[in-house]
Short mmCIF file of C-alpha atoms in Angstrom, two decimals:
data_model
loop_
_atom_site.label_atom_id
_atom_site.label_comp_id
_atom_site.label_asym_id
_atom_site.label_seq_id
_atom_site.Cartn_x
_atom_site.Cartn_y
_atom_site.Cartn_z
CA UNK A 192 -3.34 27.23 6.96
CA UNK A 193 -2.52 24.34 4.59
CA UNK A 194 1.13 24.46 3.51
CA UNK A 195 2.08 22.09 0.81
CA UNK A 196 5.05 19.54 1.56
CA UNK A 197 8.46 19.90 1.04
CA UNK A 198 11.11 17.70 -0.48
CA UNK A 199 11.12 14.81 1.42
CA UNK A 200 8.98 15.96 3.76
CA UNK A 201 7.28 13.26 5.80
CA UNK A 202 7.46 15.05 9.52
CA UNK A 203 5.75 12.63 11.73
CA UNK A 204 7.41 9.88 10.74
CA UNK A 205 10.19 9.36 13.06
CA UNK A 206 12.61 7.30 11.26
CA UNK A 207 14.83 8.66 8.34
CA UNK A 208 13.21 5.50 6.26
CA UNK A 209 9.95 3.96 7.12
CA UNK A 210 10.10 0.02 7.05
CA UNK A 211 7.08 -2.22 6.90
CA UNK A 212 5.95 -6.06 6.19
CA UNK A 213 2.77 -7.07 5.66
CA UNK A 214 1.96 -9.80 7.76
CA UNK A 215 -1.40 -11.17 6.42
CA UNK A 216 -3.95 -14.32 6.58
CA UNK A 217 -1.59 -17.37 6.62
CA UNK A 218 -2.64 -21.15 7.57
CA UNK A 219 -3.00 -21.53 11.18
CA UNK A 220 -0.48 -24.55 11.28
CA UNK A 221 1.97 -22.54 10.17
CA UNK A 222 2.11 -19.51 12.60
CA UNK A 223 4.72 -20.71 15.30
CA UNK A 224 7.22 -20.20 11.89
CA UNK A 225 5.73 -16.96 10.67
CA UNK A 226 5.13 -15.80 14.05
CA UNK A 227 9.10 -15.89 14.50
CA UNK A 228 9.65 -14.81 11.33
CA UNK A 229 8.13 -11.75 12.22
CA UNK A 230 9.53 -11.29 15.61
CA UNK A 231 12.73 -11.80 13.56
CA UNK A 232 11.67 -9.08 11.44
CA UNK A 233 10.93 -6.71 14.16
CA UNK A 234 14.19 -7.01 15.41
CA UNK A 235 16.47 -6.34 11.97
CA UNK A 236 14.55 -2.96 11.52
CA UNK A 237 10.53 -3.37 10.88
CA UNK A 238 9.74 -0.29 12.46
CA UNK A 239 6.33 0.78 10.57
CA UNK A 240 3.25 -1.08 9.75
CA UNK A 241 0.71 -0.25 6.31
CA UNK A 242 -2.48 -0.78 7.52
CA UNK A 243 -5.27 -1.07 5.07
CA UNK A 244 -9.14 -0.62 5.71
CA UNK A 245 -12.06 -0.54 3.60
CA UNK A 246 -14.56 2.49 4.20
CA UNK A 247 -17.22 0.63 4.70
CA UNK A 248 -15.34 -1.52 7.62
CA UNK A 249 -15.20 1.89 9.61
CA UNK A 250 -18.31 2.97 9.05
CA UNK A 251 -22.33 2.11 9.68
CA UNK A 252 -24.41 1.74 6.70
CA UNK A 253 -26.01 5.19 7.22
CA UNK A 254 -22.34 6.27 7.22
CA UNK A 255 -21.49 7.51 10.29
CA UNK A 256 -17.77 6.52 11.60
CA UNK A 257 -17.46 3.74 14.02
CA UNK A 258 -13.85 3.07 15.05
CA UNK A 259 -14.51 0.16 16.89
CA UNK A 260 -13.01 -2.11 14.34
CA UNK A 261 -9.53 -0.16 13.84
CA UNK A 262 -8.89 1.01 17.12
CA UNK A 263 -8.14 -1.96 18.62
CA UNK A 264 -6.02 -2.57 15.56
CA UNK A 265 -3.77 0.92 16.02
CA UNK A 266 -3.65 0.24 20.04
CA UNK A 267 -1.97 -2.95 19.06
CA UNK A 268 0.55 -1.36 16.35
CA UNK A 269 1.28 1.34 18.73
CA UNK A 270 2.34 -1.29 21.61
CA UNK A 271 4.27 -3.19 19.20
CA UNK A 272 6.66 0.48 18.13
CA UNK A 273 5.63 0.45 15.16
CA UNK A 274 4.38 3.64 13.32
CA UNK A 275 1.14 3.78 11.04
CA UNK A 276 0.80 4.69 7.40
CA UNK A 277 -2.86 4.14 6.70
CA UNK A 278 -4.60 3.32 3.41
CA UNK A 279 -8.53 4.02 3.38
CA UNK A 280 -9.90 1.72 0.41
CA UNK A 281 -12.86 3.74 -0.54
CA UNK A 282 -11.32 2.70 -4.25
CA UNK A 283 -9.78 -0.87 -3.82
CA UNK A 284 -8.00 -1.38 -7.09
CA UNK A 285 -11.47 -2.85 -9.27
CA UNK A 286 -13.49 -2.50 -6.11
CA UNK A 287 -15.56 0.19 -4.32
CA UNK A 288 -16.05 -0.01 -0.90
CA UNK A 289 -17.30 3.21 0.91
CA UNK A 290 -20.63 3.39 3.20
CA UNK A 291 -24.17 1.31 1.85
CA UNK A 292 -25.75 4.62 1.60
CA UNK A 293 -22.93 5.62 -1.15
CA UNK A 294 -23.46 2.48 -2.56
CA UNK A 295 -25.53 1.46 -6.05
CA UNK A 296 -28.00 -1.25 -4.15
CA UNK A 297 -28.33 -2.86 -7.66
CA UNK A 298 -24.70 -3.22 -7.88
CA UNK A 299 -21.99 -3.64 -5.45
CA UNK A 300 -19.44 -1.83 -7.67
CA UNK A 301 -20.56 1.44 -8.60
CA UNK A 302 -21.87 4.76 -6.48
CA UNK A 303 -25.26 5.33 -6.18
CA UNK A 304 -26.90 6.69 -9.80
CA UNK A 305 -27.47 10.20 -8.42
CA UNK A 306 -24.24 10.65 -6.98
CA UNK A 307 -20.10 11.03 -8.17
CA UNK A 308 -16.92 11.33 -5.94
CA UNK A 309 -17.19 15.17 -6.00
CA UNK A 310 -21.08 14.83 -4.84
CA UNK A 311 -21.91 17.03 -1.60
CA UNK A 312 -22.77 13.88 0.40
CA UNK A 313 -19.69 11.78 -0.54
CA UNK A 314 -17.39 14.84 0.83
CA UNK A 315 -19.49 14.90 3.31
CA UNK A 316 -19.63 11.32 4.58
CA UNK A 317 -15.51 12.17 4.03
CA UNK A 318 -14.54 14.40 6.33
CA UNK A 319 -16.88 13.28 9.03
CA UNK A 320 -14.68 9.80 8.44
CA UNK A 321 -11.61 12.09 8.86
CA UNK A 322 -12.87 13.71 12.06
CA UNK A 323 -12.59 10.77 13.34
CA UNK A 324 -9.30 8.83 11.74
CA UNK A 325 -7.19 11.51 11.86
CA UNK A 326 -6.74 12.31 15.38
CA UNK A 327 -7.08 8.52 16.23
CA UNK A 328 -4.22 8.22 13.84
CA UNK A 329 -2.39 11.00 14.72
CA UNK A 330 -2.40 10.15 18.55
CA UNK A 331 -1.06 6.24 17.67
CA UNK A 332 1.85 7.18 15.68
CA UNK A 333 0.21 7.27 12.31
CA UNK A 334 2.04 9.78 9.90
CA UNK A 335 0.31 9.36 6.56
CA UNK A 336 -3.08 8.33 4.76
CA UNK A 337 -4.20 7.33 1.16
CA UNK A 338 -7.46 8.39 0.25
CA UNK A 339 -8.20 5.56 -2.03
CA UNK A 340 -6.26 2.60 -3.46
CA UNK A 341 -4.91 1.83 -6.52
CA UNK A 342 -7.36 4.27 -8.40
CA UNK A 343 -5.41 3.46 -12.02
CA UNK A 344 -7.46 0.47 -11.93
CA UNK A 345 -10.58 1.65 -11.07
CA UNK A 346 -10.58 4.97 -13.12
CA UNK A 347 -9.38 2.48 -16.63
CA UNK A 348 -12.81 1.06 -16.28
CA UNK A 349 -14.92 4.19 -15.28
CA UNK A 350 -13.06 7.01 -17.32
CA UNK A 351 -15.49 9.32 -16.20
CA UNK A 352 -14.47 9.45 -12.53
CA UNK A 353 -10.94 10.94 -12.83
CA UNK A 354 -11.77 14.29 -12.35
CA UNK A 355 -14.57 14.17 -9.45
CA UNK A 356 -12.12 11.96 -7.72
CA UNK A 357 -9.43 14.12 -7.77
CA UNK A 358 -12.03 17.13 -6.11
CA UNK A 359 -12.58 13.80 -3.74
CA UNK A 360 -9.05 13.63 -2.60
CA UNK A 361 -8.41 17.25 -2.65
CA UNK A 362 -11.50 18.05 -0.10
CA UNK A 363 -9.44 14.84 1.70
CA UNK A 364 -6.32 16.21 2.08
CA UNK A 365 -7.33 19.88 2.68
CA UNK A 366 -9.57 18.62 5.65
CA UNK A 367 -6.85 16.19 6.73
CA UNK A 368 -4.33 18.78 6.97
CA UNK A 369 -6.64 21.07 8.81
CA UNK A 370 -7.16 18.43 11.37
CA UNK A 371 -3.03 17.47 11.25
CA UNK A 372 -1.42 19.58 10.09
CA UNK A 373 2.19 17.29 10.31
CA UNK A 374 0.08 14.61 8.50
CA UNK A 375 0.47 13.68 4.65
CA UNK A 376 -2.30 12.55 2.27
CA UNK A 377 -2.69 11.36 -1.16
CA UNK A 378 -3.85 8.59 -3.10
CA UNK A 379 -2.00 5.26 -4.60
CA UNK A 380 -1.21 4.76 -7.90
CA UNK A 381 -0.10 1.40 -8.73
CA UNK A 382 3.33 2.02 -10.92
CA UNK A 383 2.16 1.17 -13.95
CA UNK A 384 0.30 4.22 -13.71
CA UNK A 385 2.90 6.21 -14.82
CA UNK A 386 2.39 5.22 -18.94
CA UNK A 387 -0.63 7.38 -18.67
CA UNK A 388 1.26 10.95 -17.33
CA UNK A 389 -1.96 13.08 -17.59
CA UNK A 390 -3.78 10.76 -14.85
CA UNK A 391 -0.45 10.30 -12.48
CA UNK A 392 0.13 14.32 -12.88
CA UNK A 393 -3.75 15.03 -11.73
CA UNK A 394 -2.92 12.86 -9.05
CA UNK A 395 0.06 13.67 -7.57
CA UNK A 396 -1.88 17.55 -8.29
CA UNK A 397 -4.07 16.33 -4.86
CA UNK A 398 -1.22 14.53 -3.03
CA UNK A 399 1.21 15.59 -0.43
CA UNK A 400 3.45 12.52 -0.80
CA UNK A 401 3.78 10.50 -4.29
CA UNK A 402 2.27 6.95 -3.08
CA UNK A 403 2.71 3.78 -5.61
CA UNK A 404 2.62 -0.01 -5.15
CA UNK A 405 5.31 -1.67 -6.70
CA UNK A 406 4.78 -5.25 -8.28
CA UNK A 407 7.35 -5.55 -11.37
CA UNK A 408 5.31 -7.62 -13.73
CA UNK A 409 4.65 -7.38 -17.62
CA UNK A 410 3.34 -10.68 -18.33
CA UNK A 411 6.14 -12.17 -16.73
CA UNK A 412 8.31 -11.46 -13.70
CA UNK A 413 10.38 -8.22 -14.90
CA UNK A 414 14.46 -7.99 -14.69
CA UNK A 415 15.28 -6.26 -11.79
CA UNK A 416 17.44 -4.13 -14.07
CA UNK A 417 14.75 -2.01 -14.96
CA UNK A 418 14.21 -0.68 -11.60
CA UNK A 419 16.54 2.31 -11.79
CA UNK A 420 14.05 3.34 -15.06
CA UNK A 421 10.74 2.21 -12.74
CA UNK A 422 12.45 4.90 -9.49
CA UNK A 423 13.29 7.61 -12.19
CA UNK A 424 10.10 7.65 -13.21
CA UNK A 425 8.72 7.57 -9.99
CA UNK A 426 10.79 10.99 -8.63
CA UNK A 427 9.93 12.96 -11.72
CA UNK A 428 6.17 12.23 -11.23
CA UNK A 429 6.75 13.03 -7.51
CA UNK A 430 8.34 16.22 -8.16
CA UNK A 431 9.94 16.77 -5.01
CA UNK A 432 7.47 14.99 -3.16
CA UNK A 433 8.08 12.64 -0.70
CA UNK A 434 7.39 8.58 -1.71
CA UNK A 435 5.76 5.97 -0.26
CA UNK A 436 6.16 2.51 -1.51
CA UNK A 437 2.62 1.78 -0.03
CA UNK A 438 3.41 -2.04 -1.29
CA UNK A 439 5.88 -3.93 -3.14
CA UNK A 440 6.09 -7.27 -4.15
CA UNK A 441 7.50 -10.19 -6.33
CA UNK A 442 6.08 -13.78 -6.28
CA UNK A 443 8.48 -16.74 -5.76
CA UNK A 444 8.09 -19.74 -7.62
CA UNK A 445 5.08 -22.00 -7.36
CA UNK A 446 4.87 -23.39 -3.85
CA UNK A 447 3.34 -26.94 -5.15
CA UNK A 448 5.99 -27.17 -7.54
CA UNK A 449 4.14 -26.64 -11.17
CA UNK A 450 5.99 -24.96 -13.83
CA UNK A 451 5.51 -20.78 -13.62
CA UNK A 452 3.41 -19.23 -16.13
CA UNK A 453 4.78 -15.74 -15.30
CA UNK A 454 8.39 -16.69 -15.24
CA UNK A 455 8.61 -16.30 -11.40
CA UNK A 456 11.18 -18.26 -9.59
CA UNK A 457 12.57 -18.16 -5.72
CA UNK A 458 16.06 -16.58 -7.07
CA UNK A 459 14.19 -13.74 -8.53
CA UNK A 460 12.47 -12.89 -6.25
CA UNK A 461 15.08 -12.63 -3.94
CA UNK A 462 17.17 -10.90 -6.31
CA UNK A 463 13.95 -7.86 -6.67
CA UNK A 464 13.96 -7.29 -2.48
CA UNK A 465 17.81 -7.01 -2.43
CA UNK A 466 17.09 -4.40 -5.80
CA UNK A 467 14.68 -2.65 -3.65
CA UNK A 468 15.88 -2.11 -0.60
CA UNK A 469 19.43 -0.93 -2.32
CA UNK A 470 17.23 1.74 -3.96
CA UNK A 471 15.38 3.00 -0.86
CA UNK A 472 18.30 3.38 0.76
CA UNK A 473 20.36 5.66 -1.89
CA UNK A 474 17.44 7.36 -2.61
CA UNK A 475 16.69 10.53 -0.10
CA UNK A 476 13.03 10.57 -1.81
CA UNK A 477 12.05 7.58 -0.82
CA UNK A 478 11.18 7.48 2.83
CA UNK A 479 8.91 4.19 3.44
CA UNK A 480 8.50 1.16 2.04
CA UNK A 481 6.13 -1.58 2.70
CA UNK A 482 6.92 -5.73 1.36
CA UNK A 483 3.64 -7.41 0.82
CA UNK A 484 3.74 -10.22 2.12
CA UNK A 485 5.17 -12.58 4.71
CA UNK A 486 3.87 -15.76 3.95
CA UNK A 487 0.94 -16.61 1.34
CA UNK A 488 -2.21 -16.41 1.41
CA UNK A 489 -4.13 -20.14 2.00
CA UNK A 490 -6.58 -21.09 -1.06
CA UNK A 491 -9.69 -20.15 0.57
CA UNK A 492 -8.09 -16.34 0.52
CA UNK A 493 -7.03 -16.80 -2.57
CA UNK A 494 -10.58 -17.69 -4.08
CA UNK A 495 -12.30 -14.82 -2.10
CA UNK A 496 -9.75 -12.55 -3.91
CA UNK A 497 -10.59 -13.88 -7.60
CA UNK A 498 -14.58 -12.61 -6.60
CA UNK A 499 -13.83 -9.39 -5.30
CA UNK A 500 -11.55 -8.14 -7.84
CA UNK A 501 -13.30 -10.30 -10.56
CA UNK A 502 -10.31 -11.80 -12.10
CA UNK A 503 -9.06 -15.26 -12.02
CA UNK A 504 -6.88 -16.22 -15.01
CA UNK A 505 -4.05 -18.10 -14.66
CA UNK A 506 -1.50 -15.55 -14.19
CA UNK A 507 -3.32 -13.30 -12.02
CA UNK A 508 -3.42 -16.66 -9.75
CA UNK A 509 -0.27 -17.52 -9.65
CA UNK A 510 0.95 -14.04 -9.31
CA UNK A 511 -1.84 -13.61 -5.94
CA UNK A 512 -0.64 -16.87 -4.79
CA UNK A 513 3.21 -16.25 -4.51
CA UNK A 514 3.84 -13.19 -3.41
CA UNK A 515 5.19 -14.44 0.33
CA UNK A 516 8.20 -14.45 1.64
CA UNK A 517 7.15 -17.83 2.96
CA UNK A 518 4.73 -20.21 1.21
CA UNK A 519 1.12 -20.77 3.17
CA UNK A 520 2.76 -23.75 5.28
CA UNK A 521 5.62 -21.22 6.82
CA UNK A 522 8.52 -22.79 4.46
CA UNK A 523 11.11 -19.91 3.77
CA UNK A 524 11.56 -18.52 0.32
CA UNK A 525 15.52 -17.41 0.03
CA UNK A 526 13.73 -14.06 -0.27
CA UNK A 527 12.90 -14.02 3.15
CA UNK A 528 16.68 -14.63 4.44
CA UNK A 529 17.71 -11.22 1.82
CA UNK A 530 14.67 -9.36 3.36
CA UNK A 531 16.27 -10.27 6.43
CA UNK A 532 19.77 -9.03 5.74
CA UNK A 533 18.39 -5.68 3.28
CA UNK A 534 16.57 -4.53 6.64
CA UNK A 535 19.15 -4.27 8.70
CA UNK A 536 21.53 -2.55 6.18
CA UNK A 537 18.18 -0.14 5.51
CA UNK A 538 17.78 0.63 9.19
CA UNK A 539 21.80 1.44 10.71
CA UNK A 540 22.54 4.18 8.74
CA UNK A 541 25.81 3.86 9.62
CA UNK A 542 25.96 1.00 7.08
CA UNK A 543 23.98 2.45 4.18
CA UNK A 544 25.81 2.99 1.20
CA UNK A 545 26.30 6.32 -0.38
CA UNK A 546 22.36 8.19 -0.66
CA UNK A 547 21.52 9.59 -3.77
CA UNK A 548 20.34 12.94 -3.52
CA UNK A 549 16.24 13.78 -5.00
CA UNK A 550 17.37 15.36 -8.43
#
């Protein structure tokens, strides 16, 4: 039987707070300094890894499941210690990216005509996918999925879709749960979802644990003062639930040197990850958190990006372009030395300061 989850309630996950760093595409000259950055990493308290896969990466066109790209991937995780919370992008923030046969073959974005998220063959395509994930997961210390990524986004532009994806991520998480029972599933909102409280509520209506990203950015680079407002926010929505800071991020300042056009600068940045690591660890709710990213992406990533979300204005640029903890060539941010220092204060709870208890 499917039982919903309790307060705080994350059971395969063996640490009291989950702690992950995204270590993505960096310049090949620089990995001797981000490989030891990350070995560094590893040893102050990384003990978790988000791993995010498109559909369509773990699947054949016709749709049937083929592991043989994320096995390898979760045999490797599971050597290193670390634990598994796994994002499926079937929704990719703008993007869709589930099986061909899904797929509009006149355009790359949108399901076929004939077909919605709620449509027989989707769920079906579904939980043959999960037949296969979930145990894989489950057997190489994964402890919770997202059914789709940053669906805010996608559902703004499609406003037709937020029902029938909701019935999408409820046949999800039923099946899931059938298959592992110990495992939680959901889908991400990014925070900024939470202005619109009839989507985020409908959401969190088809989630076990409340999942967000977490990039504080109106126009500019927010104060970290407002993140007390951003975490209250996110525990009412969650109502008990469990949350997972899938990703969160600040950019630094521009690695070349030009003026910011968002108001980001190195100091800032550092200032947000000690901000948000203080707040994990005084608040019982929150029980994994994931900073995105090590270093930064090279240009070439960075221009693949601006296609496949279809957005390259300045700011979105230089927001893309910052977010490491190290620029593309492996020089440190002062960010990186606070990550440093907030992960081993987040991981020896002997240490932590005094928790705040989920109102």
């Amino acid at each position: 039987a499917v039982v919903a989850a309790q307060p705080g309630d994350l059971p395969l996950l063996e640490s009291p707070k989950g702690l992950g760093l995204i270590y993505s595409e960096r310049d090949p000259a620089a990995a001797p300094l981000t490989d030891r950055a990350w070995q560094m990493a590893i040893k102050r308290g990384v003990n978790s890894y988000q791993l995010a896969v498109p559909w369509d990466q773990i699947a054949l066109p016709d749709g049937t499941p083929d592991m043989t790209y994320v096995e390898p991937l979760l045999d490797l995780l599971q050597q290193s210690g670390l634990q598994v919370y796994f994002t499926l992008q079937s929704v990719d923030t703008t993007a869709l990216r589930l099986p061909a046969v899904l797929m509009d073959p006149t355009n790359p974005r949108r399901l076929r005509p004939d077909l919605s998220f709620d449509s027989p063959e989707v769920i079906g395509h579904l939980t043959a996918l999960l037949d296969e994930l979930v145990p894989l997961l489950a057997q190489r210390g994964g402890f919770a999925l997202s059914l789709a990524n940053e669906v805010d986004f996608y559902l703004s532009i499609n406003p037709d879709q937020p029902l029938p994806l909701a019935v999408f991520a409820e046949f999800g998480r039923v099946h899931g749960k059938s298959l592992e029972p110990d495992m939680r599933f959901g889908v991400t909102l990014t925070h900024k979802a939470m202005a619109n409280p009839d989507l985020t509520l409908l959401m969190m209506s088809v989630s076990d644990a409340a999942i967000f990203t977490y990039y504080p950015l109106d126009g500019n680079v927010e104060n970290p003062a407002v993140i007390d407002f951003d975490f209250d926010s996110m525990e009412a929505f969650a109502g008990g639930r469990p949350i997972i800071l899938q990703e969160a991020g600040v950019p630094g300042a521009p690695a070349d040197g030009s003026p910011s056009v968002i108001g980001a600068s190195d100091e800032l940045q550092r200032q947000w990850v000690e901000a948000v690591y203080r707040e994990v660890r005084e608040r019982e709710s929150i029980r994994f958190v994931s900073w995105l990213h090590l270093a930064d992406w090279p240009a070439d990533v960075i221009d693949f990006f601006q296609q496949y979300y279809g957005l390259s204005e300045p700011d979105f640029v230089e927001f893309l372009s910052g977010l490491g903890l190290m620029t593309d060539q492996g020089v440190a941010r002062p960010a990186l030395r606070e990550l440093m220092i907030q992960l081993r204060r987040t991981s020896r709870p002997a240490v932590q300061s005094t928790t705040r208890a989920t109102p």
